């Protein structure tokens, strides 16, 4: 699964609102000809990204090329079950990334459009937010 090699701070603040607006960067296709775009702001865990990646690779059966455009770099902490309030913040449990509306998550190329759309559709089912498939406009 995706995880940073080193982190500067073991524990981060959680996001609490304040994520209005859409993505300023990473909102257009950069590598492939078809991609999966997020339609709502939210948090993606490393496990969710990996599940979507597996769904895509199994669907295309070693054809084409795929890019993952997001990386889970924020540690998320959890306290153990039935621990009383107080006594500090919990231990880091997983890594997540905050994605803003309009960000591209995955890109694909080197496949027929029908196959790529099917792979991205299956990947979208694995994610906890609404997504849509976008293609490069060719003139």
mmCIF file of C-alpha atoms in Angstrom:
data_model
loop_
_atom_site.group_PDB
_atom_site.id
_atom_site.type_symbol
_atom_site.label_atom_id
_atom_site.label_comp_id
_atom_site.label_asym_id
_atom_site.label_seq_id
_atom_site.Cartn_x
_atom_site.Cartn_y
_atom_site.Cartn_z
ATOM 1 C CA UNK A 1 0.000 0.000 0.000
ATOM 2 C CA UNK A 2 1.037 3.617 -0.462
ATOM 3 C CA UNK A 3 2.790 5.139 2.538
ATOM 4 C CA UNK A 4 5.439 7.853 2.942
ATOM 5 C CA UNK A 5 9.007 6.712 3.664
ATOM 6 C CA UNK A 6 9.511 9.471 6.219
ATOM 7 C CA UNK A 7 7.116 11.974 7.801
ATOM 8 C CA UNK A 8 7.985 15.249 9.460
ATOM 9 C CA UNK A 9 5.297 15.056 12.151
ATOM 10 C CA UNK A 10 3.878 11.780 13.461
ATOM 11 C CA UNK A 11 0.447 13.232 14.250
ATOM 12 C CA UNK A 12 -1.504 15.788 12.197
ATOM 13 C CA UNK A 13 -4.641 17.774 12.899
ATOM 14 C CA UNK A 14 -7.728 16.310 11.256
ATOM 15 C CA UNK A 15 -9.580 18.326 8.621
ATOM 16 C CA UNK A 16 -12.608 20.082 10.116
ATOM 17 C CA UNK A 17 -14.410 21.923 7.352
ATOM 18 C CA UNK A 18 -12.511 24.720 5.684
ATOM 19 C CA UNK A 19 -12.081 22.778 2.458
ATOM 20 C CA UNK A 20 -14.389 24.772 0.273
ATOM 21 C CA UNK A 21 -13.764 25.317 -3.394
ATOM 22 C CA UNK A 22 -12.332 23.065 -6.045
ATOM 23 C CA UNK A 23 -8.853 21.766 -6.841
ATOM 24 C CA UNK A 24 -6.459 24.401 -8.172
ATOM 25 C CA UNK A 25 -3.856 21.828 -9.236
ATOM 26 C CA UNK A 26 -4.202 18.321 -10.601
ATOM 27 C CA UNK A 27 -7.625 18.973 -12.113
ATOM 28 C CA UNK A 28 -6.715 18.278 -15.749
ATOM 29 C CA UNK A 29 -5.420 15.178 -17.493
ATOM 30 C CA UNK A 30 -1.620 15.329 -17.600
ATOM 31 C CA UNK A 31 -0.402 11.847 -18.599
ATOM 32 C CA UNK A 32 -3.172 9.669 -20.016
ATOM 33 C CA UNK A 33 -6.079 10.157 -22.381
ATOM 34 C CA UNK A 34 -8.831 9.148 -19.914
ATOM 35 C CA UNK A 35 -9.113 9.654 -16.172
ATOM 36 C CA UNK A 36 -11.243 9.449 -13.034
ATOM 37 C CA UNK A 37 -12.211 12.810 -11.509
ATOM 38 C CA UNK A 38 -13.631 13.434 -8.011
ATOM 39 C CA UNK A 39 -16.870 15.425 -7.783
ATOM 40 C CA UNK A 40 -16.883 16.088 -4.021
ATOM 41 C CA UNK A 41 -14.226 17.024 -1.475
ATOM 42 C CA UNK A 42 -13.259 14.221 0.897
ATOM 43 C CA UNK A 43 -10.613 11.985 2.376
ATOM 44 C CA UNK A 44 -9.176 8.884 0.691
ATOM 45 C CA UNK A 45 -7.212 6.279 2.619
ATOM 46 C CA UNK A 46 -4.306 4.269 1.243
ATOM 47 C CA UNK A 47 -6.465 1.123 1.356
ATOM 48 C CA UNK A 48 -9.187 2.712 -0.776
ATOM 49 C CA UNK A 49 -6.646 3.878 -3.383
ATOM 50 C CA UNK A 50 -5.113 0.389 -3.468
ATOM 51 C CA UNK A 51 -8.540 -1.276 -3.841
ATOM 52 C CA UNK A 52 -9.370 0.991 -6.788
ATOM 53 C CA UNK A 53 -5.967 0.342 -8.371
ATOM 54 C CA UNK A 54 -6.448 -3.429 -8.077
ATOM 55 C CA UNK A 55 -9.918 -3.235 -9.620
ATOM 56 C CA UNK A 56 -8.475 -1.316 -12.590
ATOM 57 C CA UNK A 57 -5.493 -3.627 -13.187
ATOM 58 C CA UNK A 58 -7.630 -6.772 -12.946
ATOM 59 C CA UNK A 59 -10.116 -5.320 -15.399
ATOM 60 C CA UNK A 60 -7.553 -4.472 -18.097
ATOM 61 C CA UNK A 61 -5.430 -7.639 -17.620
ATOM 62 C CA UNK A 62 -1.933 -6.151 -18.078
ATOM 63 C CA UNK A 63 -2.786 -3.815 -20.922
ATOM 64 C CA UNK A 64 -2.134 -0.098 -21.255
ATOM 65 C CA UNK A 65 -0.530 2.246 -18.740
ATOM 66 C CA UNK A 66 -1.948 3.667 -15.516
ATOM 67 C CA UNK A 67 -1.023 6.666 -13.355
ATOM 68 C CA UNK A 68 -2.078 7.315 -9.744
ATOM 69 C CA UNK A 69 -2.244 11.096 -9.273
ATOM 70 C CA UNK A 70 -2.778 11.238 -5.484
ATOM 71 C CA UNK A 71 -0.571 10.072 -2.611
ATOM 72 C CA UNK A 72 -1.721 9.433 0.997
ATOM 73 C CA UNK A 73 0.720 11.484 3.064
ATOM 74 C CA UNK A 74 -1.325 12.522 6.130
ATOM 75 C CA UNK A 75 -1.252 10.220 9.166
ATOM 76 C CA UNK A 76 -4.655 9.554 10.734
ATOM 77 C CA UNK A 77 -4.680 8.539 14.406
ATOM 78 C CA UNK A 78 -7.124 6.338 16.278
ATOM 79 C CA UNK A 79 -7.513 5.568 19.949
ATOM 80 C CA UNK A 80 -7.916 1.939 20.999
ATOM 81 C CA UNK A 81 -11.390 0.561 21.703
ATOM 82 C CA UNK A 82 -12.918 1.357 25.116
ATOM 83 C CA UNK A 83 -10.172 3.772 26.142
ATOM 84 C CA UNK A 84 -11.365 6.563 28.482
ATOM 85 C CA UNK A 85 -11.351 10.195 27.387
ATOM 86 C CA UNK A 86 -8.158 12.163 27.939
ATOM 87 C CA UNK A 87 -4.629 10.707 28.084
ATOM 88 C CA UNK A 88 -3.579 12.310 24.788
ATOM 89 C CA UNK A 89 -3.984 11.653 21.096
ATOM 90 C CA UNK A 90 -4.154 8.129 19.695
ATOM 91 C CA UNK A 91 -1.440 6.324 17.766
ATOM 92 C CA UNK A 92 -1.116 6.707 13.961
ATOM 93 C CA UNK A 93 -3.320 4.101 12.326
ATOM 94 C CA UNK A 94 -3.361 4.803 8.580
ATOM 95 C CA UNK A 95 -2.414 7.333 5.920
ATOM 96 C CA UNK A 96 -4.902 9.418 3.965
ATOM 97 C CA UNK A 97 -5.043 12.211 1.397
ATOM 98 C CA UNK A 98 -7.553 15.043 1.234
ATOM 99 C CA UNK A 99 -8.830 15.447 -2.317
ATOM 100 C CA UNK A 100 -10.727 18.522 -3.406
ATOM 101 C CA UNK A 101 -13.596 18.541 -5.869
ATOM 102 C CA UNK A 102 -12.309 18.302 -9.443
ATOM 103 C CA UNK A 103 -9.025 16.511 -8.684
ATOM 104 C CA UNK A 104 -7.947 13.702 -11.017
ATOM 105 C CA UNK A 105 -7.276 10.443 -9.142
ATOM 106 C CA UNK A 106 -6.291 7.995 -11.877
ATOM 107 C CA UNK A 107 -5.309 8.253 -15.533
ATOM 108 C CA UNK A 108 -5.022 5.580 -18.218
ATOM 109 C CA UNK A 109 -3.665 5.330 -21.733
ATOM 110 C CA UNK A 110 -2.859 2.726 -24.369
ATOM 111 C CA UNK A 111 -6.245 0.986 -24.262
ATOM 112 C CA UNK A 112 -9.439 1.133 -26.295
ATOM 113 C CA UNK A 113 -11.702 3.761 -24.731
ATOM 114 C CA UNK A 114 -14.428 1.197 -23.957
ATOM 115 C CA UNK A 115 -12.025 -0.969 -21.895
ATOM 116 C CA UNK A 116 -10.534 2.031 -20.094
ATOM 117 C CA UNK A 117 -14.010 3.361 -19.210
ATOM 118 C CA UNK A 118 -14.998 -0.027 -17.783
ATOM 119 C CA UNK A 119 -11.824 -0.195 -15.665
ATOM 120 C CA UNK A 120 -12.346 3.338 -14.311
ATOM 121 C CA UNK A 121 -16.017 2.614 -13.617
ATOM 122 C CA UNK A 122 -15.026 -0.398 -11.492
ATOM 123 C CA UNK A 123 -12.402 1.702 -9.678
ATOM 124 C CA UNK A 124 -14.997 4.385 -8.932
ATOM 125 C CA UNK A 125 -17.159 1.807 -7.142
ATOM 126 C CA UNK A 126 -14.333 1.192 -4.664
ATOM 127 C CA UNK A 127 -14.131 4.833 -3.624
ATOM 128 C CA UNK A 128 -16.266 6.524 -0.936
ATOM 129 C CA UNK A 129 -17.050 9.592 -3.055
ATOM 130 C CA UNK A 130 -18.817 10.445 -6.277
ATOM 131 C CA UNK A 131 -16.561 10.331 -9.343
ATOM 132 C CA UNK A 132 -16.873 10.732 -13.082
ATOM 133 C CA UNK A 133 -14.835 9.666 -16.091
ATOM 134 C CA UNK A 134 -13.190 12.421 -18.141
ATOM 135 C CA UNK A 135 -11.452 12.171 -21.506
ATOM 136 C CA UNK A 136 -8.968 14.356 -23.293
ATOM 137 C CA UNK A 137 -10.544 16.577 -25.925
ATOM 138 C CA UNK A 138 -8.912 15.895 -29.266
ATOM 139 C CA UNK A 139 -9.331 18.433 -32.071
#
